[in-house]
Short mmCIF file of N, CA and C in Angstrom, two decimals:
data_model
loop_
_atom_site.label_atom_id
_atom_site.label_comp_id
_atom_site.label_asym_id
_atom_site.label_seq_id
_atom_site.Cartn_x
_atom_site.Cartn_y
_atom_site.Cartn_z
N UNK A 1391 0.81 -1.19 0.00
CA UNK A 1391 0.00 0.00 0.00
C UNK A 1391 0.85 1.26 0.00
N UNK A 1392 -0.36 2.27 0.05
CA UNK A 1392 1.00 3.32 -0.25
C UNK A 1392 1.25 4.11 1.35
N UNK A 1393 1.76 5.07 1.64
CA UNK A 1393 2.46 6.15 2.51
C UNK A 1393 1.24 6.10 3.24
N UNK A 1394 0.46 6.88 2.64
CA UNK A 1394 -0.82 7.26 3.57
C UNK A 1394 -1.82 5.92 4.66
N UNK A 1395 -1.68 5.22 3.48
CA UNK A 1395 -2.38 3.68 4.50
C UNK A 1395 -1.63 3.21 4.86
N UNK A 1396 -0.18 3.27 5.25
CA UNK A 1396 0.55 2.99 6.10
C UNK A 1396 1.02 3.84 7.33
N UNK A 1397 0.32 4.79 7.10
CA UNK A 1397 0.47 5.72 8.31
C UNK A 1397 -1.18 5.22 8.87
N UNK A 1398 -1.93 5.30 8.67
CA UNK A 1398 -3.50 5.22 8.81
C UNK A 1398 -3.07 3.72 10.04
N UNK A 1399 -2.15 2.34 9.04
CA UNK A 1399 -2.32 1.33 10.06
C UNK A 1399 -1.49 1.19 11.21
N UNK A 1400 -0.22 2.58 11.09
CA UNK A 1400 0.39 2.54 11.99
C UNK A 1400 -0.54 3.60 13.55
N UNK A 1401 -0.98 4.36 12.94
CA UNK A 1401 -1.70 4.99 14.15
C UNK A 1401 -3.07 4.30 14.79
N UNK A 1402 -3.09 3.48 13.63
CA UNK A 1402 -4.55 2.53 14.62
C UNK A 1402 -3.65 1.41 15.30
N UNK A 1403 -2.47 0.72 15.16
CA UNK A 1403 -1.72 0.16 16.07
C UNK A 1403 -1.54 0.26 17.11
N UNK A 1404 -0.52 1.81 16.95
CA UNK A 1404 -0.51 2.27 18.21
C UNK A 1404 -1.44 2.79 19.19
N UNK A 1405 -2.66 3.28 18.54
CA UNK A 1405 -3.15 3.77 19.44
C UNK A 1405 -4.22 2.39 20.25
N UNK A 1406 -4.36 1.43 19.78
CA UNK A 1406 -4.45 0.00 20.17
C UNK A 1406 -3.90 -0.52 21.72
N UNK A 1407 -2.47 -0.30 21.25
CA UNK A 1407 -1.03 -1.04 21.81
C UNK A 1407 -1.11 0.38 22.97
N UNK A 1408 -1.59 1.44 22.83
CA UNK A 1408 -1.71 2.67 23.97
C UNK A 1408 -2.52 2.48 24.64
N UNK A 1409 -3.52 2.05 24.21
CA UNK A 1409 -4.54 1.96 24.96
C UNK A 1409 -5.74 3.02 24.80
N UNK A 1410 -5.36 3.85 23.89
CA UNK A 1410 -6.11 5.16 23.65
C UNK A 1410 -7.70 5.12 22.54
N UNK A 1411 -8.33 5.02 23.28
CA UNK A 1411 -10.01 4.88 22.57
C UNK A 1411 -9.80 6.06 21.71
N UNK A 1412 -9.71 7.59 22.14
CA UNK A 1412 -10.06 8.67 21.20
C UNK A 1412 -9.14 8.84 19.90
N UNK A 1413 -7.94 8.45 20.47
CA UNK A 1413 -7.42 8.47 18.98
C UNK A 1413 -7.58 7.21 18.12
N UNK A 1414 -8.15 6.32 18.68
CA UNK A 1414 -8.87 4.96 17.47
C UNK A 1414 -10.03 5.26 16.82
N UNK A 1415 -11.04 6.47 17.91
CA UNK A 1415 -11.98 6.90 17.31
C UNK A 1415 -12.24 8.08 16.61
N UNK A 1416 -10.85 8.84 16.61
CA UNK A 1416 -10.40 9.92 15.63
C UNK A 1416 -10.15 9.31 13.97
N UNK A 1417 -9.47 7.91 13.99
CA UNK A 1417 -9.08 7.59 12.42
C UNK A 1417 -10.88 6.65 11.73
N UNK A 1418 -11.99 7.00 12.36
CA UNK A 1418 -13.01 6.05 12.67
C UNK A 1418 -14.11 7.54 11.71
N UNK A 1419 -14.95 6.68 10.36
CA UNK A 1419 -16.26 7.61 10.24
C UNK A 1419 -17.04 7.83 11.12
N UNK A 1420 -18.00 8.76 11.33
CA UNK A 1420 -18.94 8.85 12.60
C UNK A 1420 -20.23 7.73 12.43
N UNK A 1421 -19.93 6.81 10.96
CA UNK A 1421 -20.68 5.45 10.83
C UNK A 1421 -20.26 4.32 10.81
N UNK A 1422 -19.04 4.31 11.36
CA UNK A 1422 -18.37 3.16 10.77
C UNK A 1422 -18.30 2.12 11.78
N UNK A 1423 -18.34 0.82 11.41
CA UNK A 1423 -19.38 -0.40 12.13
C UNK A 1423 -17.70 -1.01 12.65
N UNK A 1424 -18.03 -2.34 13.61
CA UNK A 1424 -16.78 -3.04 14.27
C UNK A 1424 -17.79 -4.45 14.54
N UNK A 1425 -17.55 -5.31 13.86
CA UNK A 1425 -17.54 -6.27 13.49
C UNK A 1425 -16.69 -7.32 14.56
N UNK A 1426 -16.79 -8.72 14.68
CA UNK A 1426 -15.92 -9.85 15.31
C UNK A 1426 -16.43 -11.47 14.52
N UNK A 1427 -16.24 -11.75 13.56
CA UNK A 1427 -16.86 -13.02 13.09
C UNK A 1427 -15.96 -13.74 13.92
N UNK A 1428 -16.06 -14.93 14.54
CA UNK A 1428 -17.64 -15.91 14.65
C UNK A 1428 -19.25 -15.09 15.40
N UNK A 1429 -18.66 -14.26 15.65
CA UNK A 1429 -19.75 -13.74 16.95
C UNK A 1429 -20.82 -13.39 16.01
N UNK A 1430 -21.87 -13.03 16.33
CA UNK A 1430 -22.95 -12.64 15.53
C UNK A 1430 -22.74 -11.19 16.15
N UNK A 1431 -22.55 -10.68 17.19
CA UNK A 1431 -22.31 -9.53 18.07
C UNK A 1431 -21.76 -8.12 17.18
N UNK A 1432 -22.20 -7.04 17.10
CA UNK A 1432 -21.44 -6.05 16.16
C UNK A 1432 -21.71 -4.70 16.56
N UNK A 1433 -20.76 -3.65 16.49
CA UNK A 1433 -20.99 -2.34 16.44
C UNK A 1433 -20.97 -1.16 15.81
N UNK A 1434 -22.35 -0.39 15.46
CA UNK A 1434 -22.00 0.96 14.75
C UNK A 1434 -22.16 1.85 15.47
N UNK A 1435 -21.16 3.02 14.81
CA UNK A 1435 -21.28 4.18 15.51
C UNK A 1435 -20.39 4.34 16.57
N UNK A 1436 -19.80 5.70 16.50
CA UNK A 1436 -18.48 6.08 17.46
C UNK A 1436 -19.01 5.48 19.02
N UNK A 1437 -20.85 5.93 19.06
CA UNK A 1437 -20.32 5.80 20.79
C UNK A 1437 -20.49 4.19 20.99
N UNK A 1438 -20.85 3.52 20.62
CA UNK A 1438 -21.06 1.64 20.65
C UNK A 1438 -19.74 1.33 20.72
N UNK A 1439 -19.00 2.02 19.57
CA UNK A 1439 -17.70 1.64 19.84
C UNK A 1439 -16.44 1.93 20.54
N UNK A 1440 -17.28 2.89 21.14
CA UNK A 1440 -16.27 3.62 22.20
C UNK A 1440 -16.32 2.65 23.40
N UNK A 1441 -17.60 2.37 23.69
CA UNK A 1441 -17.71 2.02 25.13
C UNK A 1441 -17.58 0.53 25.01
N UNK A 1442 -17.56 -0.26 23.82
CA UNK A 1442 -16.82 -1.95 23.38
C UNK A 1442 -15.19 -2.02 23.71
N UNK A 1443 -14.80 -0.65 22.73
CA UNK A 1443 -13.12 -0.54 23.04
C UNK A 1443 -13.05 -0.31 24.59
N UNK A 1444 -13.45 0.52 25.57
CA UNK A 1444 -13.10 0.90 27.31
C UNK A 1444 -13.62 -0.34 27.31
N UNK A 1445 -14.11 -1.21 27.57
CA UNK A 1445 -14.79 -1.69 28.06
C UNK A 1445 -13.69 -3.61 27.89
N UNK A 1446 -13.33 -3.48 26.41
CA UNK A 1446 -12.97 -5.11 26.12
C UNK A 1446 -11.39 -4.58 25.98
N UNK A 1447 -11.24 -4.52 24.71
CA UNK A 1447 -9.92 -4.74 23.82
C UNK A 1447 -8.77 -3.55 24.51
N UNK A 1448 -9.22 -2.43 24.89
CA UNK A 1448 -8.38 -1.65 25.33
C UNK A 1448 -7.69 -1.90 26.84
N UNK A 1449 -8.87 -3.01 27.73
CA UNK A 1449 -7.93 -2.97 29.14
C UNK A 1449 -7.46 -4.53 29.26
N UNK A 1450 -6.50 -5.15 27.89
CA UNK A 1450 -5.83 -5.67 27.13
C UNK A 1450 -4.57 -5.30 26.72
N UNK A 1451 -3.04 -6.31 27.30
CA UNK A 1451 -1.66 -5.76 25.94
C UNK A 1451 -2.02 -6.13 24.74
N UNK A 1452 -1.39 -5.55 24.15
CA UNK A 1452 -1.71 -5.48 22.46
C UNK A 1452 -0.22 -5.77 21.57
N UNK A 1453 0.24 -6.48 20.72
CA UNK A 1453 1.24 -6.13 19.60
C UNK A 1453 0.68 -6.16 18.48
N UNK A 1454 0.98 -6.13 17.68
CA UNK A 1454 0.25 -5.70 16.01
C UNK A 1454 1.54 -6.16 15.15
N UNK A 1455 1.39 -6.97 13.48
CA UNK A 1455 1.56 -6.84 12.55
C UNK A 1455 0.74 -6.36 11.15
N UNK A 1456 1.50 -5.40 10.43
CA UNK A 1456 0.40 -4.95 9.80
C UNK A 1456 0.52 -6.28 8.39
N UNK A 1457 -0.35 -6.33 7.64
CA UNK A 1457 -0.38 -7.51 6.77
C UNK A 1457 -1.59 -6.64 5.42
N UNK A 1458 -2.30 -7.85 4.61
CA UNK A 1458 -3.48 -7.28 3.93
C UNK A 1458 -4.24 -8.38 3.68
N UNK A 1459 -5.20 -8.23 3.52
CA UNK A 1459 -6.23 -9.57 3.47
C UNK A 1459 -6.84 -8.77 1.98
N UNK A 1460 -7.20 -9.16 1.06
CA UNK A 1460 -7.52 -8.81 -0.36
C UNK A 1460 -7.39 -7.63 -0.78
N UNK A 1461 -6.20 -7.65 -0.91
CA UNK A 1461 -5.95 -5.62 -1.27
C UNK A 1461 -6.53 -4.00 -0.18
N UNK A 1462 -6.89 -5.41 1.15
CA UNK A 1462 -7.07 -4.49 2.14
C UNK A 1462 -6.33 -4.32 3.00
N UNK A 1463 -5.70 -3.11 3.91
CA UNK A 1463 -5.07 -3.44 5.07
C UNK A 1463 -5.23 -4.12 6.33
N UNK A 1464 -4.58 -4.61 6.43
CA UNK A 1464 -5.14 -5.67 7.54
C UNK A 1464 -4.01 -5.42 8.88
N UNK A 1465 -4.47 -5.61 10.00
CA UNK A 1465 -2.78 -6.22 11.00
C UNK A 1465 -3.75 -7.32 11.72
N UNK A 1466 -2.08 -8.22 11.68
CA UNK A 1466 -2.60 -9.18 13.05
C UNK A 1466 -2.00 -8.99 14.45
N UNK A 1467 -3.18 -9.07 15.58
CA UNK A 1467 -3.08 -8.58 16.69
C UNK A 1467 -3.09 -9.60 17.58
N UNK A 1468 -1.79 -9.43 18.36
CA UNK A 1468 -1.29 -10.21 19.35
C UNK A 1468 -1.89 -10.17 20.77
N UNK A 1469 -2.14 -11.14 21.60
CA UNK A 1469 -3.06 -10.38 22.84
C UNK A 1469 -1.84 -11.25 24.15
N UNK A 1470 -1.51 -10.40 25.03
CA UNK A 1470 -0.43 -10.99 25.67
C UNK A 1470 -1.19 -12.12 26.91
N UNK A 1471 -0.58 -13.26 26.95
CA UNK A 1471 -0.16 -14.58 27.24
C UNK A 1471 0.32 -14.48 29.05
N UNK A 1472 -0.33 -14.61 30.00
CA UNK A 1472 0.24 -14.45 31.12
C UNK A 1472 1.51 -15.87 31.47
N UNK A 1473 0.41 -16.56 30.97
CA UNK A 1473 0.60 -18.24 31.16
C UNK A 1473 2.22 -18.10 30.41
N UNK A 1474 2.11 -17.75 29.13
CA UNK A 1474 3.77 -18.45 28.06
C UNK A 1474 4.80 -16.78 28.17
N UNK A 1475 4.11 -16.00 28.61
CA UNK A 1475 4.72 -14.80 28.92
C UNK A 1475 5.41 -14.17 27.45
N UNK A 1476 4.24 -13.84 26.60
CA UNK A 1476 4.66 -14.03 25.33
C UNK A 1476 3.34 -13.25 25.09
N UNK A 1477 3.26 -12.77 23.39
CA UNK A 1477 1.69 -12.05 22.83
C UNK A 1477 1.71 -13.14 21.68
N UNK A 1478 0.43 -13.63 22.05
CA UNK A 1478 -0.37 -14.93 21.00
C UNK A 1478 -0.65 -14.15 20.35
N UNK A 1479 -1.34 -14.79 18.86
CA UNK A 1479 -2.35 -14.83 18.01
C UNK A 1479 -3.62 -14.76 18.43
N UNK A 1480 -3.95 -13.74 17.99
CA UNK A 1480 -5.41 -14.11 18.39
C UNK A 1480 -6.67 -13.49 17.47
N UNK A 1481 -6.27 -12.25 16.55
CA UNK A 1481 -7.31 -11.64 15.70
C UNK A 1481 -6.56 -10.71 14.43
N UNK A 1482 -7.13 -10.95 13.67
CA UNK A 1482 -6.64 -10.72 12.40
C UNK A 1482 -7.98 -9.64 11.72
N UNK A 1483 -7.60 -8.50 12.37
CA UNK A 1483 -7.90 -6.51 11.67
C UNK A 1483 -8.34 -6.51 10.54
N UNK A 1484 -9.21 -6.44 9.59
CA UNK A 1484 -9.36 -5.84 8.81
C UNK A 1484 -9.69 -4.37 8.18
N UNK A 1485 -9.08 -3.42 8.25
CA UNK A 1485 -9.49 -2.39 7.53
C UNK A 1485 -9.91 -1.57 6.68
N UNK A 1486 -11.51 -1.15 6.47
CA UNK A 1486 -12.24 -0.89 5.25
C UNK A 1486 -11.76 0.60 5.38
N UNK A 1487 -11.21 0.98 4.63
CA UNK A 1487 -11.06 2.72 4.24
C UNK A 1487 -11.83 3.39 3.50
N UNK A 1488 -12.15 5.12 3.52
CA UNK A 1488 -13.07 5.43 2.94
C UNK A 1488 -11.71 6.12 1.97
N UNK A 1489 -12.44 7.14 0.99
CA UNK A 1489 -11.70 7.83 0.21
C UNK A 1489 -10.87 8.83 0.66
N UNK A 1490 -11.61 9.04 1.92
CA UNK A 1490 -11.06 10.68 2.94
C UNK A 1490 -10.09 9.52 4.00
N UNK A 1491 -9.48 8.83 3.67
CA UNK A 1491 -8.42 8.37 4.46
C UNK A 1491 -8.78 7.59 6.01
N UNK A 1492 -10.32 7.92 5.92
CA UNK A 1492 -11.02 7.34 7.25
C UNK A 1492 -10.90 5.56 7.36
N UNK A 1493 -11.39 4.80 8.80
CA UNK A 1493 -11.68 3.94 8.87
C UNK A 1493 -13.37 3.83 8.43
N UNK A 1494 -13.76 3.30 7.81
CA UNK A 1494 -15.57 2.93 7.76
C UNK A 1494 -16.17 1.18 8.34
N UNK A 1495 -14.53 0.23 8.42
CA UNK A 1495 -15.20 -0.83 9.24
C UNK A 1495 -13.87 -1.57 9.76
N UNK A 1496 -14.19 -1.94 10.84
CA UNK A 1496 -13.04 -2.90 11.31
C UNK A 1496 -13.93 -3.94 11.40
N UNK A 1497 -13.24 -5.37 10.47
CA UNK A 1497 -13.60 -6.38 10.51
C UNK A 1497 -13.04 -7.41 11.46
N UNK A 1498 -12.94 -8.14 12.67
CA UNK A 1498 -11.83 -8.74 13.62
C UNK A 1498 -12.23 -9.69 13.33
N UNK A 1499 -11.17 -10.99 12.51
CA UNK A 1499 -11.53 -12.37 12.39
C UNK A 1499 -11.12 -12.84 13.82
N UNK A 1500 -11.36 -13.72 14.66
CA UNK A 1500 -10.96 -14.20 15.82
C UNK A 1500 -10.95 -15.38 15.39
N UNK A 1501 -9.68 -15.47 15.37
CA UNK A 1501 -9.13 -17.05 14.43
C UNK A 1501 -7.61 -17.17 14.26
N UNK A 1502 -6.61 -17.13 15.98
CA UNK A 1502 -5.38 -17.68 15.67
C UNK A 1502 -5.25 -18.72 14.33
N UNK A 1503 -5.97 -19.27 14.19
CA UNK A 1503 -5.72 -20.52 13.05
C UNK A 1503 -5.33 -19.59 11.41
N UNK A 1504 -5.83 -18.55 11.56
CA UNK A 1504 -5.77 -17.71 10.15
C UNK A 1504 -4.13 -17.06 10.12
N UNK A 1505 -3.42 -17.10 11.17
CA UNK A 1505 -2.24 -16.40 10.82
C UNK A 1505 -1.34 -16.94 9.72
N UNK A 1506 -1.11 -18.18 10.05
CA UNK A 1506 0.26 -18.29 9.11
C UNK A 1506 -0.50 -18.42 7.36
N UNK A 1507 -2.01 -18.41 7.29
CA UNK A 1507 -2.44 -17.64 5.60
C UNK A 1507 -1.91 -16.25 5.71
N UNK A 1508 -1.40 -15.65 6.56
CA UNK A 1508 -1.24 -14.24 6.28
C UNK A 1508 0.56 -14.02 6.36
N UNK A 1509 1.57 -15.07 6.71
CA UNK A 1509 2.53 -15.20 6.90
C UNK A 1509 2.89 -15.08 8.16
N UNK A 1510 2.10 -14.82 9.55
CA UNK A 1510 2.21 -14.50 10.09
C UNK A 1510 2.76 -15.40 11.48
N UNK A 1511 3.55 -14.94 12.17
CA UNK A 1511 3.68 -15.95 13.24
C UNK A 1511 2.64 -16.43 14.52
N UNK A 1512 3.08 -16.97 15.12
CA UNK A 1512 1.50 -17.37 15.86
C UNK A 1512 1.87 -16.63 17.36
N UNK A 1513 3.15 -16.18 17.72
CA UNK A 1513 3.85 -15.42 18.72
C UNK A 1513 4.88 -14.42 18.26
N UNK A 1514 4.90 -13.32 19.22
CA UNK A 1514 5.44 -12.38 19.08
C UNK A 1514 5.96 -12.12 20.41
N UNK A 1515 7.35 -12.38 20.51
CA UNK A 1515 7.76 -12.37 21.98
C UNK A 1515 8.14 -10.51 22.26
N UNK A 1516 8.02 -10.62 23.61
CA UNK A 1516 8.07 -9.10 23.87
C UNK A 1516 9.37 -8.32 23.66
#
């Protein structure tokens, strides 16, 4: 991808791996949905997804690789391991972009099993 969507997946990383809801919901349309397949479970709209992120994924460690799943940006996100003292596999990002450089959907496959289709390792030691 180019410069710009690589800045786009580096600041939704970090601000992930920060812990920071407002700046995840700064790169976010004021419609844009958050998704988790297998779950049937889903969210639109900044504030659904504000209070999913405080609430789940943010009081969570985080590492990130960024990757692409069909000409989309994608990262896979590591969730840290108390037990192997290590960040597993655990969800694989998809990012729908709009034209204005926005997010409009995060798709989260929850499916360690999907990494190494993406090249990805199944650990990411700290």
């Amino acid at each position: 991808g180019d410069e710009r969507t690589r800045a786009i997946v580096r600041a939704y990383t970090d601000a992930i791996e920060g812990g920071d809801v407002d700046t995840v919901l700064d790169l976010l349309t004021e419609d844009a949905t958050w998704s988790m397949p297998p779950y049937a479970v889903w969210f639109s709209g900044l504030g659904p997804i504000a209070a999913f992120l405080a609430e789940a994924p943010m009081t969570q460690r985080w590492r990130h690789r960024p990757t692409t799943a069909n000409g989309q940006p994608a990262v896979g996100c590591y969730l840290w391991d108390d037990e192997r003292e290590t960040f597993a596999a655990e969800v694989i990002d998809v990012l729908t972009l709009r034209g204005d450089g926005r997010i409009e959907a995060v798709t989260a496959f929850i499916d360690p099993g999907l990494f190494p289709r993406f090249g990805l390792p199944a650990r990411v030691d700290p």
